[in-house]
JSON list of C-alpha atoms in Angstrom, two decimals:
[
{"chain": "A", "resi": 137, "resn": "MET", "atom": "CA", "xyz": [116.44, 33.98, 88.91]},
{"chain": "A", "resi": 138, "resn": "ASP", "atom": "CA", "xyz": [119.42, 32.32, 87.57]},
{"chain": "A", "resi": 139, "resn": "LEU", "atom": "CA", "xyz": [122.82, 32.32, 88.87]},
{"chain": "A", "resi": 140, "resn": "PHE", "atom": "CA", "xyz": [124.34, 34.47, 85.97]},
{"chain": "A", "resi": 141, "resn": "LYS", "atom": "CA", "xyz": [121.62, 37.27, 86.98]},
{"chain": "A", "resi": 142, "resn": "ARG", "atom": "CA", "xyz": [122.24, 36.73, 90.72]},
{"chain": "A", "resi": 143, "resn": "GLU", "atom": "CA", "xyz": [125.86, 37.10, 90.13]},
{"chain": "A", "resi": 144, "resn": "GLN", "atom": "CA", "xyz": [125.41, 40.12, 88.22]},
{"chain": "A", "resi": 145, "resn": "LEU", "atom": "CA", "xyz": [123.31, 41.74, 90.83]},
{"chain": "A", "resi": 146, "resn": "HIS", "atom": "CA", "xyz": [125.51, 41.11, 93.75]},
{"chain": "A", "resi": 147, "resn": "ARG", "atom": "CA", "xyz": [128.48, 42.87, 91.42]},
{"chain": "A", "resi": 148, "resn": "VAL", "atom": "CA", "xyz": [126.26, 45.95, 90.90]},
{"chain": "A", "resi": 149, "resn": "LYS", "atom": "CA", "xyz": [125.29, 46.04, 94.52]},
{"chain": "A", "resi": 150, "resn": "THR", "atom": "CA", "xyz": [128.88, 45.60, 96.06]},
{"chain": "A", "resi": 151, "resn": "ILE", "atom": "CA", "xyz": [130.25, 48.38, 93.35]},
{"chain": "A", "resi": 152, "resn": "ALA", "atom": "CA", "xyz": [127.63, 50.81, 94.54]},
{"chain": "A", "resi": 153, "resn": "GLY", "atom": "CA", "xyz": [128.27, 50.19, 98.25]},
{"chain": "A", "resi": 154, "resn": "MET", "atom": "CA", "xyz": [131.88, 50.83, 97.82]},
{"chain": "A", "resi": 155, "resn": "LEU", "atom": "CA", "xyz": [131.34, 53.89, 95.98]},
{"chain": "A", "resi": 156, "resn": "SER", "atom": "CA", "xyz": [129.07, 55.60, 98.30]},
{"chain": "A", "resi": 157, "resn": "VAL", "atom": "CA", "xyz": [131.36, 54.72, 101.22]},
{"chain": "A", "resi": 158, "resn": "ALA", "atom": "CA", "xyz": [134.10, 56.54, 99.19]},
{"chain": "A", "resi": 159, "resn": "VAL", "atom": "CA", "xyz": [131.78, 59.53, 98.49]},
{"chain": "A", "resi": 160, "resn": "CYS", "atom": "CA", "xyz": [130.93, 59.61, 102.13]},
{"chain": "A", "resi": 161, "resn": "LEU", "atom": "CA", "xyz": [134.77, 59.58, 103.19]},
{"chain": "A", "resi": 162, "resn": "ALA", "atom": "CA", "xyz": [135.66, 62.09, 100.90]},
{"chain": "A", "resi": 163, "resn": "SER", "atom": "CA", "xyz": [132.58, 64.54, 102.11]},
{"chain": "A", "resi": 164, "resn": "PHE", "atom": "CA", "xyz": [134.77, 64.38, 105.78]},
{"chain": "A", "resi": 165, "resn": "PRO", "atom": "CA", "xyz": [136.73, 67.73, 106.40]},
{"chain": "A", "resi": 166, "resn": "SER", "atom": "CA", "xyz": [139.70, 65.82, 107.37]},
{"chain": "A", "resi": 167, "resn": "PHE", "atom": "CA", "xyz": [139.76, 64.16, 103.83]},
{"chain": "A", "resi": 168, "resn": "SER", "atom": "CA", "xyz": [139.05, 67.30, 101.80]},
{"chain": "A", "resi": 169, "resn": "GLN", "atom": "CA", "xyz": [139.82, 70.61, 100.91]},
{"chain": "A", "resi": 170, "resn": "SER", "atom": "CA", "xyz": [138.37, 73.99, 102.46]},
{"chain": "A", "resi": 171, "resn": "ASP", "atom": "CA", "xyz": [134.66, 74.40, 102.17]},
{"chain": "A", "resi": 172, "resn": "LEU", "atom": "CA", "xyz": [133.72, 76.87, 99.48]},
{"chain": "A", "resi": 173, "resn": "SER", "atom": "CA", "xyz": [129.71, 76.34, 99.77]},
{"chain": "A", "resi": 174, "resn": "ASP", "atom": "CA", "xyz": [127.78, 78.06, 96.83]},
{"chain": "A", "resi": 175, "resn": "PHE", "atom": "CA", "xyz": [124.01, 77.52, 96.93]},
{"chain": "A", "resi": 176, "resn": "ASP", "atom": "CA", "xyz": [121.82, 79.34, 94.26]},
{"chain": "A", "resi": 177, "resn": "GLU", "atom": "CA", "xyz": [118.10, 78.46, 94.93]},
{"chain": "A", "resi": 178, "resn": "LEU", "atom": "CA", "xyz": [115.61, 80.32, 92.47]},
{"chain": "A", "resi": 179, "resn": "ALA", "atom": "CA", "xyz": [112.54, 78.28, 93.04]},
{"chain": "A", "resi": 180, "resn": "SER", "atom": "CA", "xyz": [109.17, 80.41, 93.71]},
{"chain": "A", "resi": 181, "resn": "GLY", "atom": "CA", "xyz": [109.05, 79.37, 97.43]},
{"chain": "A", "resi": 182, "resn": "THR", "atom": "CA", "xyz": [110.30, 77.51, 100.48]},
{"chain": "A", "resi": 183, "resn": "ASN", "atom": "CA", "xyz": [113.77, 76.89, 99.99]},
{"chain": "A", "resi": 184, "resn": "ILE", "atom": "CA", "xyz": [115.73, 75.58, 102.93]},
{"chain": "A", "resi": 185, "resn": "ALA", "atom": "CA", "xyz": [119.40, 75.86, 103.17]},
{"chain": "A", "resi": 186, "resn": "ARG", "atom": "CA", "xyz": [121.62, 74.54, 106.19]},
{"chain": "A", "resi": 187, "resn": "ALA", "atom": "CA", "xyz": [125.22, 74.81, 106.01]},
{"chain": "A", "resi": 188, "resn": "VAL", "atom": "CA", "xyz": [127.66, 73.34, 108.67]},
{"chain": "A", "resi": 189, "resn": "GLN", "atom": "CA", "xyz": [131.47, 74.41, 108.27]},
{"chain": "A", "resi": 190, "resn": "ASP", "atom": "CA", "xyz": [134.26, 73.98, 110.64]},
{"chain": "A", "resi": 191, "resn": "GLY", "atom": "CA", "xyz": [137.75, 74.79, 110.07]},
{"chain": "A", "resi": 192, "resn": "SER", "atom": "CA", "xyz": [139.58, 77.68, 108.41]},
{"chain": "A", "resi": 193, "resn": "ASP", "atom": "CA", "xyz": [139.13, 79.46, 105.23]},
{"chain": "A", "resi": 194, "resn": "ASN", "atom": "CA", "xyz": [135.54, 78.38, 104.79]},
{"chain": "A", "resi": 195, "resn": "SER", "atom": "CA", "xyz": [132.93, 80.40, 102.32]},
{"chain": "A", "resi": 196, "resn": "LEU", "atom": "CA", "xyz": [129.60, 80.31, 102.03]},
{"chain": "A", "resi": 197, "resn": "ASN", "atom": "CA", "xyz": [127.56, 82.00, 99.34]},
{"chain": "A", "resi": 198, "resn": "LEU", "atom": "CA", "xyz": [123.70, 81.77, 99.21]},
{"chain": "A", "resi": 199, "resn": "ASN", "atom": "CA", "xyz": [121.17, 83.38, 96.80]},
{"chain": "A", "resi": 200, "resn": "GLN", "atom": "CA", "xyz": [117.62, 82.79, 97.42]},
{"chain": "A", "resi": 201, "resn": "SER", "atom": "CA", "xyz": [114.39, 84.48, 95.74]},
{"chain": "A", "resi": 202, "resn": "GLY", "atom": "CA", "xyz": [110.69, 83.98, 96.12]},
{"chain": "A", "resi": 203, "resn": "VAL", "atom": "CA", "xyz": [108.62, 83.48, 99.25]},
{"chain": "A", "resi": 204, "resn": "ASP", "atom": "CA", "xyz": [109.44, 81.84, 102.92]},
{"chain": "A", "resi": 205, "resn": "ASN", "atom": "CA", "xyz": [112.91, 80.65, 101.97]},
{"chain": "A", "resi": 206, "resn": "GLN", "atom": "CA", "xyz": [114.89, 79.80, 104.87]},
{"chain": "A", "resi": 207, "resn": "SER", "atom": "CA", "xyz": [118.95, 79.93, 105.79]},
{"chain": "A", "resi": 208, "resn": "ARG", "atom": "CA", "xyz": [120.53, 78.24, 108.62]},
{"chain": "A", "resi": 209, "resn": "THR", "atom": "CA", "xyz": [124.13, 78.35, 108.69]},
{"chain": "A", "resi": 210, "resn": "PHE", "atom": "CA", "xyz": [127.00, 77.61, 111.24]},
{"chain": "A", "resi": 211, "resn": "GLN", "atom": "CA", "xyz": [130.66, 78.34, 110.91]},
{"chain": "A", "resi": 212, "resn": "ASN", "atom": "CA", "xyz": [133.25, 77.53, 113.56]},
{"chain": "A", "resi": 213, "resn": "GLY", "atom": "CA", "xyz": [137.03, 78.16, 112.93]},
{"chain": "A", "resi": 214, "resn": "PHE", "atom": "CA", "xyz": [139.32, 81.13, 111.46]},
{"chain": "A", "resi": 215, "resn": "THR", "atom": "CA", "xyz": [138.77, 83.18, 108.47]},
{"chain": "A", "resi": 216, "resn": "ASN", "atom": "CA", "xyz": [135.72, 82.22, 107.49]},
{"chain": "A", "resi": 217, "resn": "THR", "atom": "CA", "xyz": [132.91, 84.20, 105.44]},
{"chain": "A", "resi": 218, "resn": "ILE", "atom": "CA", "xyz": [129.00, 84.15, 104.60]},
{"chain": "A", "resi": 219, "resn": "ASN", "atom": "CA", "xyz": [127.33, 85.89, 102.14]},
{"chain": "A", "resi": 220, "resn": "ILE", "atom": "CA", "xyz": [123.72, 85.63, 101.89]},
{"chain": "A", "resi": 221, "resn": "ASP", "atom": "CA", "xyz": [121.36, 87.62, 99.35]},
{"chain": "A", "resi": 222, "resn": "GLN", "atom": "CA", "xyz": [117.55, 86.96, 99.71]},
{"chain": "A", "resi": 223, "resn": "GLN", "atom": "CA", "xyz": [114.69, 88.87, 97.46]},
{"chain": "A", "resi": 224, "resn": "GLY", "atom": "CA", "xyz": [111.27, 88.31, 98.18]},
{"chain": "A", "resi": 225, "resn": "SER", "atom": "CA", "xyz": [109.06, 88.04, 101.26]},
{"chain": "A", "resi": 226, "resn": "GLN", "atom": "CA", "xyz": [109.27, 86.15, 104.86]},
{"chain": "A", "resi": 227, "resn": "HIS", "atom": "CA", "xyz": [112.94, 85.05, 104.51]},
{"chain": "A", "resi": 228, "resn": "TYR", "atom": "CA", "xyz": [114.55, 83.88, 107.50]},
{"chain": "A", "resi": 229, "resn": "VAL", "atom": "CA", "xyz": [118.58, 83.73, 108.00]},
{"chain": "A", "resi": 230, "resn": "LEU", "atom": "CA", "xyz": [119.97, 82.35, 111.04]},
{"chain": "A", "resi": 231, "resn": "ALA", "atom": "CA", "xyz": [123.79, 82.70, 111.03]},
{"chain": "A", "resi": 232, "resn": "SER", "atom": "CA", "xyz": [126.28, 81.63, 113.73]},
{"chain": "A", "resi": 233, "resn": "GLN", "atom": "CA", "xyz": [129.87, 82.00, 113.68]},
{"chain": "A", "resi": 234, "resn": "PHE", "atom": "CA", "xyz": [132.34, 81.25, 116.22]},
{"chain": "A", "resi": 235, "resn": "GLY", "atom": "CA", "xyz": [136.39, 81.95, 116.00]},
{"chain": "A", "resi": 236, "resn": "ALA", "atom": "CA", "xyz": [138.49, 84.81, 114.79]},
{"chain": "A", "resi": 237, "resn": "ASN", "atom": "CA", "xyz": [138.59, 86.81, 111.83]},
{"chain": "A", "resi": 238, "resn": "VAL", "atom": "CA", "xyz": [135.05, 85.95, 110.71]},
{"chain": "A", "resi": 239, "resn": "GLU", "atom": "CA", "xyz": [132.90, 87.83, 108.48]},
{"chain": "A", "resi": 240, "resn": "ALA", "atom": "CA", "xyz": [128.99, 87.65, 107.48]},
{"chain": "A", "resi": 241, "resn": "GLU", "atom": "CA", "xyz": [127.38, 89.90, 104.85]},
{"chain": "A", "resi": 242, "resn": "ILE", "atom": "CA", "xyz": [123.38, 89.50, 104.77]},
{"chain": "A", "resi": 243, "resn": "LEU", "atom": "CA", "xyz": [121.30, 91.38, 102.03]},
{"chain": "A", "resi": 244, "resn": "GLN", "atom": "CA", "xyz": [117.72, 91.00, 102.16]},
{"chain": "A", "resi": 245, "resn": "VAL", "atom": "CA", "xyz": [115.25, 92.72, 99.86]},
{"chain": "A", "resi": 246, "resn": "GLY", "atom": "CA", "xyz": [111.23, 92.63, 100.42]},
{"chain": "A", "resi": 247, "resn": "VAL", "atom": "CA", "xyz": [108.66, 92.32, 103.10]},
{"chain": "A", "resi": 248, "resn": "GLY", "atom": "CA", "xyz": [108.75, 90.69, 106.52]},
{"chain": "A", "resi": 249, "resn": "ASN", "atom": "CA", "xyz": [112.21, 89.47, 106.48]},
{"chain": "A", "resi": 250, "resn": "VAL", "atom": "CA", "xyz": [114.08, 88.43, 109.57]},
{"chain": "A", "resi": 251, "resn": "VAL", "atom": "CA", "xyz": [117.73, 88.05, 110.45]},
{"chain": "A", "resi": 252, "resn": "LEU", "atom": "CA", "xyz": [119.08, 86.51, 113.46]},
{"chain": "A", "resi": 253, "resn": "SER", "atom": "CA", "xyz": [123.06, 86.21, 114.23]},
{"chain": "A", "resi": 254, "resn": "ALA", "atom": "CA", "xyz": [125.45, 85.14, 116.66]},
{"chain": "A", "resi": 255, "resn": "GLN", "atom": "CA", "xyz": [128.89, 85.85, 116.70]},
{"chain": "A", "resi": 256, "resn": "GLN", "atom": "CA", "xyz": [131.59, 84.98, 119.46]},
{"chain": "A", "resi": 257, "resn": "GLY", "atom": "CA", "xyz": [135.22, 85.40, 118.93]},
{"chain": "A", "resi": 258, "resn": "GLU", "atom": "CA", "xyz": [137.63, 88.29, 117.84]},
{"chain": "A", "resi": 259, "resn": "ASN", "atom": "CA", "xyz": [137.83, 90.55, 114.88]},
{"chain": "A", "resi": 260, "resn": "LEU", "atom": "CA", "xyz": [134.26, 89.87, 114.07]},
{"chain": "A", "resi": 261, "resn": "LEU", "atom": "CA", "xyz": [132.22, 91.78, 111.29]},
{"chain": "A", "resi": 262, "resn": "LEU", "atom": "CA", "xyz": [128.59, 91.54, 110.52]},
{"chain": "A", "resi": 263, "resn": "ASP", "atom": "CA", "xyz": [127.03, 93.50, 107.90]},
{"chain": "A", "resi": 264, "resn": "VAL", "atom": "CA", "xyz": [123.27, 93.86, 107.32]},
{"chain": "A", "resi": 265, "resn": "MET", "atom": "CA", "xyz": [121.22, 95.57, 104.65]},
{"chain": "A", "resi": 266, "resn": "GLN", "atom": "CA", "xyz": [117.29, 95.06, 104.34]},
{"chain": "A", "resi": 267, "resn": "THR", "atom": "CA", "xyz": [115.34, 96.83, 102.28]},
{"chain": "A", "resi": 268, "resn": "GLY", "atom": "CA", "xyz": [111.68, 96.77, 102.33]},
{"chain": "A", "resi": 269, "resn": "THR", "atom": "CA", "xyz": [108.69, 96.67, 105.00]},
{"chain": "A", "resi": 270, "resn": "GLY", "atom": "CA", "xyz": [108.48, 95.04, 108.18]},
{"chain": "A", "resi": 271, "resn": "ASN", "atom": "CA", "xyz": [111.86, 93.68, 108.52]},
{"chain": "A", "resi": 272, "resn": "VAL", "atom": "CA", "xyz": [113.86, 92.42, 111.71]},
{"chain": "A", "resi": 273, "resn": "ALA", "atom": "CA", "xyz": [117.45, 92.00, 112.55]},
{"chain": "A", "resi": 274, "resn": "LEU", "atom": "CA", "xyz": [118.39, 90.60, 116.19]},
{"chain": "A", "resi": 275, "resn": "ILE", "atom": "CA", "xyz": [122.20, 90.46, 116.49]},
{"chain": "A", "resi": 276, "resn": "GLN", "atom": "CA", "xyz": [124.06, 88.89, 119.53]},
{"chain": "A", "resi": 277, "resn": "GLN", "atom": "CA", "xyz": [128.14, 89.55, 119.27]},
{"chain": "A", "resi": 278, "resn": "SER", "atom": "CA", "xyz": [130.71, 88.87, 121.94]},
{"chain": "A", "resi": 279, "resn": "GLY", "atom": "CA", "xyz": [134.33, 88.94, 122.07]},
{"chain": "A", "resi": 280, "resn": "TYR", "atom": "CA", "xyz": [136.78, 91.82, 121.37]},
{"chain": "A", "resi": 281, "resn": "GLU", "atom": "CA", "xyz": [137.42, 94.03, 118.30]},
{"chain": "A", "resi": 282, "resn": "ASN", "atom": "CA", "xyz": [134.39, 93.23, 116.64]},
{"chain": "A", "resi": 283, "resn": "SER", "atom": "CA", "xyz": [132.07, 95.42, 114.39]},
{"chain": "A", "resi": 284, "resn": "ILE", "atom": "CA", "xyz": [128.28, 95.52, 113.47]},
{"chain": "A", "resi": 285, "resn": "GLU", "atom": "CA", "xyz": [127.06, 97.54, 110.75]},
{"chain": "A", "resi": 286, "resn": "ILE", "atom": "CA", "xyz": [123.01, 97.44, 109.89]},
{"chain": "A", "resi": 287, "resn": "GLN", "atom": "CA", "xyz": [121.26, 99.79, 107.24]},
{"chain": "A", "resi": 288, "resn": "GLN", "atom": "CA", "xyz": [117.36, 99.09, 107.08]},
{"chain": "A", "resi": 289, "resn": "TYR", "atom": "CA", "xyz": [115.47, 101.11, 104.20]},
{"chain": "A", "resi": 290, "resn": "GLY", "atom": "CA", "xyz": [111.77, 101.53, 104.25]},
{"chain": "A", "resi": 291, "resn": "SER", "atom": "CA", "xyz": [109.22, 101.41, 106.70]},
{"chain": "A", "resi": 292, "resn": "GLY", "atom": "CA", "xyz": [108.22, 99.09, 109.86]},
{"chain": "A", "resi": 293, "resn": "ASN", "atom": "CA", "xyz": [111.81, 97.97, 110.24]},
{"chain": "A", "resi": 294, "resn": "ALA", "atom": "CA", "xyz": [113.09, 97.07, 113.93]},
{"chain": "A", "resi": 295, "resn": "VAL", "atom": "CA", "xyz": [116.79, 96.54, 115.03]},
{"chain": "A", "resi": 296, "resn": "GLY", "atom": "CA", "xyz": [118.07, 94.49, 118.34]},
{"chain": "A", "resi": 297, "resn": "VAL", "atom": "CA", "xyz": [121.41, 94.61, 119.34]},
{"chain": "A", "resi": 298, "resn": "LEU", "atom": "CA", "xyz": [123.47, 92.93, 122.27]},
{"chain": "A", "resi": 299, "resn": "GLN", "atom": "CA", "xyz": [127.02, 93.10, 121.91]},
{"chain": "A", "resi": 300, "resn": "TRP", "atom": "CA", "xyz": [129.61, 92.96, 124.98]},
{"chain": "A", "resi": 301, "resn": "GLY", "atom": "CA", "xyz": [133.42, 92.60, 125.19]},
{"chain": "A", "resi": 302, "resn": "ASN", "atom": "CA", "xyz": [136.27, 95.01, 124.34]},
{"chain": "A", "resi": 303, "resn": "SER", "atom": "CA", "xyz": [136.64, 97.43, 121.23]},
{"chain": "A", "resi": 304, "resn": "GLN", "atom": "CA", "xyz": [133.21, 96.86, 119.96]},
{"chain": "A", "resi": 305, "resn": "HIS", "atom": "CA", "xyz": [131.31, 99.09, 117.27]},
{"chain": "A", "resi": 306, "resn": "VAL", "atom": "CA", "xyz": [127.89, 99.50, 116.23]},
{"chain": "A", "resi": 307, "resn": "GLU", "atom": "CA", "xyz": [126.65, 101.27, 113.41]},
{"chain": "A", "resi": 308, "resn": "VAL", "atom": "CA", "xyz": [122.88, 101.46, 112.68]},
{"chain": "A", "resi": 309, "resn": "THR", "atom": "CA", "xyz": [121.09, 103.14, 109.91]},
{"chain": "A", "resi": 310, "resn": "GLN", "atom": "CA", "xyz": [117.37, 103.64, 109.60]},
{"chain": "A", "resi": 311, "resn": "GLN", "atom": "CA", "xyz": [115.86, 105.31, 106.70]},
{"chain": "A", "resi": 312, "resn": "CYS", "atom": "CA", "xyz": [112.22, 106.02, 105.64]},
{"chain": "A", "resi": 313, "resn": "CYS", "atom": "CA", "xyz": [109.24, 106.22, 108.03]},
{"chain": "A", "resi": 314, "resn": "SER", "atom": "CA", "xyz": [108.12, 104.59, 111.24]},
{"chain": "A", "resi": 315, "resn": "ASN", "atom": "CA", "xyz": [111.32, 102.43, 111.86]}
]
């Protein structure tokens, strides 16, 4: 390799390194705007989405279809929202939210879907709707002025709710057979 080619290769590597550092710095929350994440995974199966949002006014929208999809989300702060839509079978949602004025809306359509959710803080809202067979929702919520609404339509569905604090509200609706 002659001197000219080596010099050009060194320049390309230097520019690529500087660009990667700039992209990395721009991804830190202190250098960027509110996180408005939007996922749309429509492959036939085994999509895995992981999102961590820290701060205020964060929003996460996730759409998954197929089989064996997973969503693992964590939000910490104020005025944050999670919207998850999953269609198919064997989907798994793990949603954790901590703070105030946070909201999660989860829709699952299909067979054998699972929602695990933990919320801590004040003025929390969790809305879960599952349609199909053999779906499970396990919810833990603590703090005050919080609300949980769960609707399950189909057969063989199950709900578990653990809620403590002041001014709590839970509403569970199950329709069809053997819930």
